[in-house]
Amino acid sequence: MSGSKMDEIKVAREKWLTERMKRKDRDVRFETVSGMQVNDIYTPEEIRDFDYLRDLGFPGEYPYTRGVQHNMYRGRLWTMRQFAGFATAEESNQRYKFLLEKGQTGLSVAFDMPTIMGYDSDHPRSLGEVGRVGVAIDSLADMETLFDGIPLDKVSTSMTTNAPASILWCMYIATGEKQGVPSEKLTGTIQNDILKEYIAQKSWIFPPEPSMRLITNIFEYASKHVPKWNTISISGYHIREAGSTAVQELAFTLADGFAYVEAGINAGLDVDDFAPRLSFFFNSHIDFFEEIAKYRAARRIWARRMKEKYGAKNPKSWLLRFHTQTAGCSLTAQQPENNIVRTAYEALAAVLGGTQSLHTNSMDEVLALPTEKSVQIALRTQQIIAYETGVANVIDPLAGSYYVEALTNKMEEEAEKYFEEIERRGGVLACIEQNFFQQEIADAAYQYQRAIDKKQRIQVGVNEFVDPDEKLDIEILTIDPAIERKQVEKVQKLRRERNNLLVRDTLDALKQAAQGTDNLIPYILDCVRAYATEGEIVQTLREVFGEYKEKPTF
Amino acid sequence: MARKIRVLVAKPGLDGHDRGARVIARGLRDAGMEVVYTGLHQTPEQIVEAAIQEDVDVVGLSILSGAHMTLIPKVTELLRENGAGDIIVIGGGTIPEADVKALKEGGWAAELFTPGTPLETIVEWIYEHVKVD
């Protein structure tokens, strides 16, 4: 825009402002859900340095602000991928078949806490936790049951596993072998993002260094044998759920991503050999425009850094592809049906932000695992966005909005400030040791809660528009305690019936390899094929690697 | 002047969701209580040992993994077995209404606070139910 046009706008704005200031505003804080102040209006003045080709370009082209594919949802809609898993492999297998039948296009496996933490179902620490928040998987036998009748060359599967990701991934590869599907044909994602575990979700087993080794082992093995697999899903979701702001989610997640890139390069890998398989996972919280700006900024920052700082030459290495889940922490136990509406807005923001896949939360997830009915409504919410609203017709339709562009710039600037601070503190691992991320997130979480308690922030049904006579009348999924006994019996029977000499040999070989520098994936695969349990494999590695301990603070 | 109320905020079981526990710990401290936070992945035995060692008035258990029906009774039982049955046990997390009822009626927890509870409610509850000399 020419300077004289900009001057004209400035003059007109002054004139408008004198009128506007005569109007009294509502007595509320005008800020995003993250506490970021926003103006009452955005104009060309707020994006005066805007350069279309430099800042946005075209979809599928550098710097990818407008999206990672040339035709985005006109080519293919996002993958509708509902995270699911509970009880035993049999029950979860039924739920997957139900979801596929209802038109879901990818699977996403939720594991129970013992599986997430590397304990078998009969371990004393697993007491009361088996099958509660996800499916219990103890060995390859359970994984075979989980995907029984689901051909692994026809579905893509996302598995939410981090500390023991290498083991569960090997079980999936071995399940493919049993079905006659070669590993080259498998598609899907393992979360495999240990840094955010130390930062936010806190489901760790080993200390950072051996954990990073397992991750780079996976990068290397996948690039040779499982080339279509997304080897990591670098996750902001849990950082946000732990209470961070949108900017913190963006900055900490991308900083983790850079740390993985550096780990891969330091392990001797060529950046273009593994970077195209890196993927991301973001939260979609309730502040509509802030979320859209976050996704757009994320793509631009990643592309620039990968190209300019890490010297990636393959354009696929520049792409930030991401999965989104609507914000569990935005949902309320009060008037849970309202959560359907919250989730719909959050899902819409993810789509307008150009997500590659999406999970929509069910209304009852703040109370328990979702029922079939509530999962179906959540899936239908995505289908309505995709097929009825028309938003999938036009690529990045909010580009050029003064507000959205200004907010996208602001997100990038604020993230850059965090990158500088992280660098100054000695990098991501040093920041974890210093409790830097954890404290930043805890502070933000506390401020958020105070704002709700003081009614500076309104949550419908919680601190305003409360229904004092509310009676919960939605159905709640319950997990039968008998499930734990059944799973415990199953793993104990397996231990009696398998070839225990072979199990011993493969575990010994793994232990020896772990003490050296070999890639551990082939060794873990051998253990898994011999039906060694997850707990046994983790224990073998724990003996070599040790365990991570956090200093508790609040 | 009465001494300060002492609270142990604990995370039993395997889940790592500590947002609630840490917000509550800070809120109780800001409300004038002495707060000890156990950190994550604690067994009931570890929690009871800490409660006795720290000589607390209240144990607050935060559970978001669905294991509350096992873990809360276990902590209460162990406290009683160790002669510390006078310590008040409260809890919070994603606990369905039916389970809240069962835990309270069974005498396993004095009170349970579910999502959306304001900090003030918990602070007031503790000041009301804990008498210190």
XYZ file of C-alpha atoms in Angstrom, chain A residues 113-114 117 119 125-129 132-133 200-204 240-243 329 333-334 366-367 438-439 442-443 445-446 448-450 453 462 472 476 550 552-554, chain B residues 12-19 22-23 25-27 29-30 35-43 46 64-67 70-71 74 94-97 115-120:
84
model
C -1.493 -46.055 32.048
C 0.460 -49.260 32.715
C 4.503 -46.318 31.697
C 4.438 -51.960 33.307
C 1.981 -50.571 40.207
C -0.695 -51.412 37.639
C -3.278 -52.172 40.329
C -6.546 -50.443 39.513
C -5.219 -48.883 36.318
C -8.966 -47.535 32.523
C -7.840 -44.710 30.232
C 4.132 -31.370 30.488
C 2.562 -34.802 30.353
C 5.047 -36.441 32.740
C 4.848 -40.002 31.449
C 8.528 -40.776 31.277
C -1.499 -26.656 26.379
C -3.576 -29.061 28.459
C -1.076 -28.619 31.289
C -2.065 -24.963 31.270
C -9.238 -28.573 29.249
C -18.278 -31.137 33.850
C -21.217 -28.795 34.325
C -14.401 -34.496 31.296
C -16.286 -37.139 33.293
C 7.365 -26.515 33.778
C 7.345 -23.293 35.789
C 2.402 -23.780 36.002
C 2.316 -19.986 36.266
C -2.252 -22.472 34.621
C -2.518 -20.775 37.988
C -6.007 -19.003 34.306
C -7.622 -20.645 37.334
C -7.524 -17.389 39.313
C -12.370 -18.005 40.189
C -19.246 -23.011 35.698
C -26.344 -35.197 35.345
C -21.287 -42.669 31.548
C 11.629 -35.086 38.560
C 8.529 -31.858 42.437
C 7.660 -28.168 42.429
C 4.470 -26.153 42.326
C -1.051 -41.542 43.404
C -0.869 -44.027 40.574
C 0.653 -43.757 37.155
C -0.999 -40.757 35.527
C 1.124 -37.659 35.087
C -1.582 -35.020 34.828
C -0.341 -32.673 37.535
C -1.961 -29.402 36.452
C -0.047 -28.036 41.308
C -2.733 -25.351 40.976
C -1.050 -26.787 46.017
C -0.299 -23.202 45.116
C -3.819 -22.046 45.950
C -0.322 -22.127 50.102
C -1.590 -18.703 49.041
C 1.720 -27.462 51.623
C 3.915 -30.427 50.758
C 3.666 -31.802 47.217
C 4.766 -35.403 46.686
C 5.444 -35.225 42.979
C 4.281 -37.850 40.540
C 3.762 -41.601 40.342
C 3.471 -42.259 44.073
C 2.354 -45.569 45.527
C 4.825 -43.724 49.726
C -7.219 -38.422 36.635
C -6.585 -41.974 35.531
C -9.824 -43.583 36.592
C -8.056 -45.574 39.300
C -8.700 -48.558 44.040
C -6.237 -45.889 45.126
C -5.994 -47.975 49.696
C -12.334 -36.903 36.894
C -14.491 -38.878 39.283
C -18.038 -39.752 38.206
C -20.907 -38.876 40.551
C -13.760 -30.401 37.704
C -14.946 -26.806 37.848
C -14.643 -26.462 41.633
C -13.317 -22.991 42.528
C -10.170 -22.893 44.663
C -12.046 -20.926 47.322
